[in-house]
Short mmCIF file of C-alpha atoms in Angstrom, two decimals:
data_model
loop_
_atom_site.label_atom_id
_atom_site.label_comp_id
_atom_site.label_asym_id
_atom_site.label_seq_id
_atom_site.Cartn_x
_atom_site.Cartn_y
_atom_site.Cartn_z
CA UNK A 1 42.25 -31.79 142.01
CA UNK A 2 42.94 -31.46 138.60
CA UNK A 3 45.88 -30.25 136.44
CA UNK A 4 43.89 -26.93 135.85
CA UNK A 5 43.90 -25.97 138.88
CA UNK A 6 47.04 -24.27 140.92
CA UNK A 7 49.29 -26.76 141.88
CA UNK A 8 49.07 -27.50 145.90
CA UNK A 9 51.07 -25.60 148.52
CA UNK A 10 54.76 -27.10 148.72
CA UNK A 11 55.46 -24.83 151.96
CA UNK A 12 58.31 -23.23 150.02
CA UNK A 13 56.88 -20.36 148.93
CA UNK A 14 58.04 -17.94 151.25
CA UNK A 15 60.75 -16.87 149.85
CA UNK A 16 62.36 -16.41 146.24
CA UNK A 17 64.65 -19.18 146.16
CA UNK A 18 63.73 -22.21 148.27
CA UNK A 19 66.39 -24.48 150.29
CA UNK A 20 66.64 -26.64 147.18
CA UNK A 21 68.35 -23.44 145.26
CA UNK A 22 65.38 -22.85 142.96
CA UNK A 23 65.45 -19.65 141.47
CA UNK A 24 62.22 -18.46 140.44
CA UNK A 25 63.07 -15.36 139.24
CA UNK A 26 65.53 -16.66 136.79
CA UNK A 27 63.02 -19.12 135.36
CA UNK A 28 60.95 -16.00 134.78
CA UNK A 29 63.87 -14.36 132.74
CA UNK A 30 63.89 -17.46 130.43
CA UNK A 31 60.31 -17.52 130.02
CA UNK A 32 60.30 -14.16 128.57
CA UNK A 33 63.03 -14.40 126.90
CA UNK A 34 61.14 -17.36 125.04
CA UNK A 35 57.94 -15.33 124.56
CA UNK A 36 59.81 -12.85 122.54
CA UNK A 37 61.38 -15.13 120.50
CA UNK A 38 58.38 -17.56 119.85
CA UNK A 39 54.59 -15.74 120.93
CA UNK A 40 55.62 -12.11 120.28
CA UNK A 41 53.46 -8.87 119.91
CA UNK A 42 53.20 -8.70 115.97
CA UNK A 43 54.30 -5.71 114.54
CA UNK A 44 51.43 -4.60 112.65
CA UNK A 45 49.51 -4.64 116.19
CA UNK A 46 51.96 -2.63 117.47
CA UNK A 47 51.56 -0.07 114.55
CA UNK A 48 47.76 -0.25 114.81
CA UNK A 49 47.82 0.67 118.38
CA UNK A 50 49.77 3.58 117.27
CA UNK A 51 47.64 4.57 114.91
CA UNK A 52 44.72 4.72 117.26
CA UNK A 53 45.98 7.83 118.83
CA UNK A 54 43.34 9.95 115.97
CA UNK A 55 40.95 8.05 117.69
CA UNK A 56 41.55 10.17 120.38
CA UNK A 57 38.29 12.45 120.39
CA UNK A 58 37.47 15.00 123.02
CA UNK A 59 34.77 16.87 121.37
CA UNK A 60 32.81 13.81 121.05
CA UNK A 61 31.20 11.99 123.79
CA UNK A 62 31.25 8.33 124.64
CA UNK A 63 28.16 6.47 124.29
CA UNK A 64 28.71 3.67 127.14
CA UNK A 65 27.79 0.18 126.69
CA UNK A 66 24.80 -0.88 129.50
CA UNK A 67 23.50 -3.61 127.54
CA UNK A 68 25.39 -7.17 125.82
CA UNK A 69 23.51 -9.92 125.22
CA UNK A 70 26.36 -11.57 125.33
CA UNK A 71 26.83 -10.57 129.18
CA UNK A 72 23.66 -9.92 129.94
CA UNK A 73 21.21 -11.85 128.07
CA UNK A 74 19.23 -15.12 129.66
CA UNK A 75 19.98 -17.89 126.69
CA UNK A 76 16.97 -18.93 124.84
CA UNK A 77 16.70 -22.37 124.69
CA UNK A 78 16.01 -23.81 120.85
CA UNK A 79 17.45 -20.34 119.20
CA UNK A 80 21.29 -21.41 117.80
CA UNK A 81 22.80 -18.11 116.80
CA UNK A 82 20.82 -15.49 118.31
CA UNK A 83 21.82 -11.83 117.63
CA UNK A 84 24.00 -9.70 119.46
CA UNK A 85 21.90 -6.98 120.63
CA UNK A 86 23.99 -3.87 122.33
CA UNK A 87 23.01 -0.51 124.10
CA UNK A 88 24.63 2.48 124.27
CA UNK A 89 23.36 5.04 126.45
CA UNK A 90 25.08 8.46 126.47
CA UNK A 91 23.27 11.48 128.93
CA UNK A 92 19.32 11.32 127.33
CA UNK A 93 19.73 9.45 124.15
CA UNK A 94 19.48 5.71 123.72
CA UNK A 95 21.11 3.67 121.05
CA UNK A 96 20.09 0.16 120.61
CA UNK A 97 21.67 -2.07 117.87
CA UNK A 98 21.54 -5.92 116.85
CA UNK A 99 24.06 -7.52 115.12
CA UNK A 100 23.74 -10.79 113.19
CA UNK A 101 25.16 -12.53 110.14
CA UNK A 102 23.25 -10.68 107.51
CA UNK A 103 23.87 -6.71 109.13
CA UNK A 104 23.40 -4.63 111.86
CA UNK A 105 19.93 -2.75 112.54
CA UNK A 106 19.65 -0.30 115.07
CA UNK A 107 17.39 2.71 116.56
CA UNK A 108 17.84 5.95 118.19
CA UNK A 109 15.62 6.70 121.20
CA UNK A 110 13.93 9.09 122.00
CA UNK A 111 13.75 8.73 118.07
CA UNK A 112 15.46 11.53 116.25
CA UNK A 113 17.13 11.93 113.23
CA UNK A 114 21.06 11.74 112.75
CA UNK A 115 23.88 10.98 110.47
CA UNK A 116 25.97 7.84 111.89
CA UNK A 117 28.66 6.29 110.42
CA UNK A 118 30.31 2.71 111.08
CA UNK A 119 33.81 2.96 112.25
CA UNK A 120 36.24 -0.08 111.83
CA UNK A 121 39.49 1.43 113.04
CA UNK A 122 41.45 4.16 112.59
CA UNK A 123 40.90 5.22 109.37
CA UNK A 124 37.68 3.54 108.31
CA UNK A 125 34.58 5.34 108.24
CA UNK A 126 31.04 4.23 106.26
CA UNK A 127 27.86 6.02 106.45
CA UNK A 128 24.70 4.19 107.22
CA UNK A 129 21.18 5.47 105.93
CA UNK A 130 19.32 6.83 108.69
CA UNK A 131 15.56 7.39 108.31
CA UNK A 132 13.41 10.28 110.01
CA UNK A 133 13.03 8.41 113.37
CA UNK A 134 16.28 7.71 113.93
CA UNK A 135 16.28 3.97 112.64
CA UNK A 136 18.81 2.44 110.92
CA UNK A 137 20.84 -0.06 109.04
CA UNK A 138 23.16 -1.69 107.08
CA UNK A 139 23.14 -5.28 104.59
CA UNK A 140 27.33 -5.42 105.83
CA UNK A 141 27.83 -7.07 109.57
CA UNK A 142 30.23 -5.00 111.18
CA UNK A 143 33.86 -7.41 111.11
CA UNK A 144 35.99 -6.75 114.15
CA UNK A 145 36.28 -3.68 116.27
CA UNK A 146 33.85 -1.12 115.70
CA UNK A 147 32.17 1.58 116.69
CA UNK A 148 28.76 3.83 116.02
CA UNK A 149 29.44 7.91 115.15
CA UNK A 150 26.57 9.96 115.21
CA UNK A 151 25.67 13.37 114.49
CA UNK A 152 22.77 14.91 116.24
CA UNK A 153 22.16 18.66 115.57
CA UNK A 154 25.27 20.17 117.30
CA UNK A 155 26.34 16.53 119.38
CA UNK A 156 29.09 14.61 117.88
CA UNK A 157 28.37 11.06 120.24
CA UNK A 158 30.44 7.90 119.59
CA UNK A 159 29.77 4.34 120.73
CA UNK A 160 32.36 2.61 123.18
CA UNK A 161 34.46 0.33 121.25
CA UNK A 162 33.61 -3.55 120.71
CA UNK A 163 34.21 -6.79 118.87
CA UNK A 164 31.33 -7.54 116.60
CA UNK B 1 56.05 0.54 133.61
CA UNK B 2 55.99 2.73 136.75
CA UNK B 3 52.77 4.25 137.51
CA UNK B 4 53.88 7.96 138.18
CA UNK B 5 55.51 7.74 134.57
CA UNK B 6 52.19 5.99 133.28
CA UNK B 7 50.28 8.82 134.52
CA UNK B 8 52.28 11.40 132.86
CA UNK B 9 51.96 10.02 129.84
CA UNK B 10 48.41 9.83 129.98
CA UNK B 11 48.19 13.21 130.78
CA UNK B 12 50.47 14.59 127.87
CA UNK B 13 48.75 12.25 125.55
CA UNK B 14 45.31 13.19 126.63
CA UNK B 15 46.94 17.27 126.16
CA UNK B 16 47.78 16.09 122.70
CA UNK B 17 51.68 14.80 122.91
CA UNK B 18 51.81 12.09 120.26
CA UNK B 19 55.05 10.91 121.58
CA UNK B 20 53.58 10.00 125.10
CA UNK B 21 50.75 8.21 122.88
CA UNK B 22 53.38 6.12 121.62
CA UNK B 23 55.25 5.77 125.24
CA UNK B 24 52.72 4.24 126.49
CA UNK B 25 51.78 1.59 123.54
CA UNK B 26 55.32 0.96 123.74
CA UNK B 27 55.67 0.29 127.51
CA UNK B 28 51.65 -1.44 127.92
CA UNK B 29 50.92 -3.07 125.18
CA UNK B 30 53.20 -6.25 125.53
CA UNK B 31 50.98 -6.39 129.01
CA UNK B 32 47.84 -6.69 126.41
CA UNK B 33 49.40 -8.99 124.07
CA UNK B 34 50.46 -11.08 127.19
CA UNK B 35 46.35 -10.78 128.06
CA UNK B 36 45.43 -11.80 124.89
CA UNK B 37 47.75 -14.78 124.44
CA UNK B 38 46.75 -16.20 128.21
CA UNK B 39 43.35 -16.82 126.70
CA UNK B 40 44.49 -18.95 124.03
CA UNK B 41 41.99 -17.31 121.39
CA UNK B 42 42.63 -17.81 117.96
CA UNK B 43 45.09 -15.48 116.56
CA UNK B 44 42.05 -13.94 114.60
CA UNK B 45 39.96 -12.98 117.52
CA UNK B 46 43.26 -12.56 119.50
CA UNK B 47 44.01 -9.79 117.51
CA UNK B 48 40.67 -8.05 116.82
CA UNK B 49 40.19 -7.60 120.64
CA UNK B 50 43.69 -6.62 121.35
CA UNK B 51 42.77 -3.74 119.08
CA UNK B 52 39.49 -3.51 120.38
CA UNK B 53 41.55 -2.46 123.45
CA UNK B 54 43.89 -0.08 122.41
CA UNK B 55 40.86 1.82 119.96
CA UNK B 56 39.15 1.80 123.49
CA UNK B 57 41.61 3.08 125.35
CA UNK B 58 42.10 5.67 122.99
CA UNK B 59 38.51 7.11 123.35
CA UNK B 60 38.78 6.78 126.65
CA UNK B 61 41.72 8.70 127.53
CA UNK B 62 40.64 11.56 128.32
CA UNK B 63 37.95 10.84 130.89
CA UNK B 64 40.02 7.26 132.76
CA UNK B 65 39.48 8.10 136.13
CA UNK B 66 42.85 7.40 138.02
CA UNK B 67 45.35 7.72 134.91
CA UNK B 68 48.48 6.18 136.71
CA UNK B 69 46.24 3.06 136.49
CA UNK B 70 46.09 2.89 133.10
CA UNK B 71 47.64 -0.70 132.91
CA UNK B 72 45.04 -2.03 134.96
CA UNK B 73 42.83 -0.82 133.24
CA UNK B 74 44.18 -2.21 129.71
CA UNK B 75 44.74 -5.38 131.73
CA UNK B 76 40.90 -6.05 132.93
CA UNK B 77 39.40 -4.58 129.68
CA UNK B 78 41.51 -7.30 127.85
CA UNK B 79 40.49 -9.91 130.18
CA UNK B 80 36.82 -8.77 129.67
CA UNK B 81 36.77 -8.80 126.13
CA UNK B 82 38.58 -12.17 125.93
CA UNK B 83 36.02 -13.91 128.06
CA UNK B 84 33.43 -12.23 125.95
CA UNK B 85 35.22 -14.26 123.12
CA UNK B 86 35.04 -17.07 124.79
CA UNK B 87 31.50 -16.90 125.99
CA UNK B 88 30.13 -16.02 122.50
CA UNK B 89 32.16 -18.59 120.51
CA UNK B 90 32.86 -22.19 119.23
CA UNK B 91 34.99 -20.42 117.40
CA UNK B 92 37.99 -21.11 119.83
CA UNK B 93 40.65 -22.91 118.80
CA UNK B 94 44.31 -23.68 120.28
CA UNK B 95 47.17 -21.10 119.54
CA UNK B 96 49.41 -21.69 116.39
CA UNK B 97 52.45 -24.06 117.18
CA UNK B 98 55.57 -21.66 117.54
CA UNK B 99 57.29 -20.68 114.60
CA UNK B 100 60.51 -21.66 113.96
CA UNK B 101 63.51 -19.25 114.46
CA UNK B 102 64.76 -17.00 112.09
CA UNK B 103 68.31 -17.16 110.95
CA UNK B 104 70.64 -14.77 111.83
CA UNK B 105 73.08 -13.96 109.10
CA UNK B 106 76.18 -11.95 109.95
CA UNK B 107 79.59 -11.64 108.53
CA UNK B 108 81.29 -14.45 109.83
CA UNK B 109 84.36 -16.96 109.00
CA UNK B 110 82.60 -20.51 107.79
CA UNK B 111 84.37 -22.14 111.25
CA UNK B 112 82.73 -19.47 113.46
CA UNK B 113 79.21 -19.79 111.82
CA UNK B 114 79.54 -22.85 112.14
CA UNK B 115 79.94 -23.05 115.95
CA UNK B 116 77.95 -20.33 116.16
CA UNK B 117 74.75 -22.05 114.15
CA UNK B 118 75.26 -25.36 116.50
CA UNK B 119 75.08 -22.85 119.75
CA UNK B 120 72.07 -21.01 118.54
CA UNK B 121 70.16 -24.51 117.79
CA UNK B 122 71.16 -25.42 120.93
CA UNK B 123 69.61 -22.65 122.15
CA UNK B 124 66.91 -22.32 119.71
CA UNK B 125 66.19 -26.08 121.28
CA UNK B 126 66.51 -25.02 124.66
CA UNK B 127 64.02 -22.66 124.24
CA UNK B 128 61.41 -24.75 122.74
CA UNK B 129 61.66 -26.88 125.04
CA UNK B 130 60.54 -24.66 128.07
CA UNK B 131 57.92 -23.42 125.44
CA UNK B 132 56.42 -26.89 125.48
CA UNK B 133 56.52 -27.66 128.99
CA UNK B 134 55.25 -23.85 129.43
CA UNK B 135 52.46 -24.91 127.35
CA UNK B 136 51.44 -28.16 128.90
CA UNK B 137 51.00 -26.76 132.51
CA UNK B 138 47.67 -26.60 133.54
CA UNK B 139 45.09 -23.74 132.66
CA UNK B 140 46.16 -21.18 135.44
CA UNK B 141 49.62 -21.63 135.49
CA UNK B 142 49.83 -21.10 131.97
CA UNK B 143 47.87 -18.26 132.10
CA UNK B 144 49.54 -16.56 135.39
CA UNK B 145 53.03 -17.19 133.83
CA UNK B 146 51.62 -15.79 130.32
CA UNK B 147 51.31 -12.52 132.04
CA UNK B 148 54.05 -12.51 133.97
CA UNK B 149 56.57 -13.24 131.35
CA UNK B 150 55.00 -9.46 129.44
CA UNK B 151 58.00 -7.40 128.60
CA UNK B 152 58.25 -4.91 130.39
CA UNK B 153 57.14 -7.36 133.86
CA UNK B 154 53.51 -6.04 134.72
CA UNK B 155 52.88 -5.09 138.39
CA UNK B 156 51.22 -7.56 140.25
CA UNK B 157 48.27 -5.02 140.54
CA UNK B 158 48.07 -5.36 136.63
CA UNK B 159 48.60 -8.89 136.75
CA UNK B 160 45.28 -9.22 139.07
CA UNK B 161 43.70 -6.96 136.53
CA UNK B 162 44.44 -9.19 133.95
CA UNK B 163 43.33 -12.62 135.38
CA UNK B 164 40.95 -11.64 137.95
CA UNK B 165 43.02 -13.18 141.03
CA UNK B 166 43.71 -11.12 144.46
CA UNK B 167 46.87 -9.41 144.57
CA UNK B 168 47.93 -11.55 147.38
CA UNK B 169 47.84 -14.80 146.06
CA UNK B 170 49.61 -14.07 142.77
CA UNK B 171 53.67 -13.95 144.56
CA UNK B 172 52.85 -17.84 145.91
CA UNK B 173 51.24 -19.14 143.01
CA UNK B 174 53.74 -17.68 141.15
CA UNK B 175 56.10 -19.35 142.77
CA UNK B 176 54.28 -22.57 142.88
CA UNK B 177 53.70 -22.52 138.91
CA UNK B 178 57.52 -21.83 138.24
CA UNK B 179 58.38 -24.89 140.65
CA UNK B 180 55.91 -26.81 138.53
CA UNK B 181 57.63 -25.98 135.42
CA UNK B 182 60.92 -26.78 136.97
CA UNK B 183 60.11 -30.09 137.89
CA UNK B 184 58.88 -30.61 133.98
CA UNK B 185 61.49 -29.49 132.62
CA UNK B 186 64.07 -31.64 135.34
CA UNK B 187 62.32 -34.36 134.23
CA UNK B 188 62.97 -34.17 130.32
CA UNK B 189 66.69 -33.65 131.67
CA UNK B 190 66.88 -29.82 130.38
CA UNK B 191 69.56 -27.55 131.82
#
């Protein structure tokens, strides 16, 4: 057995302090004391998780992720950085996108035409060009957390959050 | 954070109450930080899926099925985006070595800062000590304890959420891990 596995059994585990006097629950307490004082949640995370209350958005609906290549995909043997290819699905309408280095390309299905815009957070908002068919794209790789808001007609849809 | 009072809050903030919005980051999101930093991602990716979490949750709020579950469900969609890090990337690397302690400064008599400076390096020792035998335990115990030691304590229903391990098994390996660390730290004669 290795050292990343759980250690074995000792039998003592019944209860919260063994016959030896060894307080679990105490050790606990000092661990998170510890965490606070040297691995704690920075404050601008705190702040930004705050902030992501606007993102809050009940007139839109969620596009939900069915497809990551990252998750789903079968590796390609011989291909080193493939792209990330992602689809959103939300009631009738499709959204595929791929993600690599150089930007993000994507299509609506069945195609239609839309105004989308990438979202990187709370506040951040950029419009992509969208053609007549509902494909389109962008020369700027998304860069953490984003999303995909579309317009469609009278449909505000956005896709479910992810890490580029 | 109780889940009756989690549910509330989910309701009010899904009915618009900003303030139960901020309840609940407050009370969960030390539970996703704890997530986050059992993974041992780089503090970059670390951070962009903590937030990928929270911006989640957000759109999600309305329409998360059994509300006064929202920590589990923080909890597994952490987990889920972490291994996504880690299944994507080379680009993992080890955590940042912990940062040294800031100074307290306080109006105090030279004698008593004095003592007081030599207790809190003690201390401030002390500490880093059980930090570096913390760190040094093998994979799962480091990671069970990482979410253990979240501020408010998660619920163990959270905690399974968060590592993918029965609810069962988590109070005796728990208890085994903590032994563990014990034993380390007896053995480098801490108190």
């Amino acid at each position: 057995m290795s050292d990343d596995d759980f250690p074995p059994d000792d039998g003592l585990d019944a209860t919260a302090e063994g016959a030896d006097g060894f307080d679990a629950d105490l050790l606990e307490q000092e661990l998170r004391g510890a965490a606070a004082v040297l691995d704690p949640l920075p404050a601008e995370l705190l702040q930004l998780a705050m902030d992501a209350y606007v993102l809050h958005d009940l007139e839109a609906r969620v596009a939900e992720l069915t497809f990551d290549s990252l998750v789903d995909a079968i590796p390609v043997r011989g291909v080193e950085d493939p792209p990330r290819m992602l689809t959103f699905q939300a009631g009738a309408l499709t959204v595929d996108v791929e993600v690599t280095g150089d930007g993000l390309l994507g299509q609506l299905l069945p195609p239609q035409t839309a105004r989308i815009e990438v979202l990187g957070g709370p506040a951040a908002a950029r419009p992509l060009t969208v053609d007549g068919m509902g494909r389109f794209a962008s020369d700027t790789p998304p860069t953490g957390p984003f999303a995909l808001r579309l317009r469609t007609g009278r449909d505000v849809i956005v896709t479910e959050w992810l890490r580029a | 954070m109780d889940r009756a009072e989690v549910g509330a809050l989910v309701q009010s903030a899904v009915d618009g109450d900003a303030a139960a919005w901020k309840a609940l980051v407050e009370g969960l999101s030390p539970l996703v930080w704890s997530v986050v930093r059992a993974h041992r991602l780089s503090d970059a990716d670390g951070h962009e899926v903590y937030q990928t979490v929270w911006f989640r949750f957000a759109q999600h709020l309305g329409r998360i099925r059994e509300p006064d579950k929202a920590g589990s469900w923080l909890a597994s969609t952490a987990r889920n985006e972490c291994l996504k890090v880690i299944r994507g990337l080379t680009r993992l690397l080890p955590t940042d070595d912990p940062q040294v302690l800031d100074r307290i400064s306080e109006d105090r008599t030279p004698e008593q800062s004095l003592i007081d400076a030599e207790d809190q390096a003690d201390e401030a020792r002390r500490i880093r000590m059980l930090w570096q035998e913390f760190e040094e335990l093998g994979d799962r115990c480091r990671q069970l304890l990482r979410v253990l030691m979240a501020s408010p304590p998660p619920s163990y229903v959270e905690v399974s959420a968060a590592l993918g391990i029965a609810v069962g098994s988590i109070g005796p390996l728990r208890q085994r891990c903590l032994r563990r660390l014990r034993a380390r730290l007896d053995a480098r004669g801490a108190v």
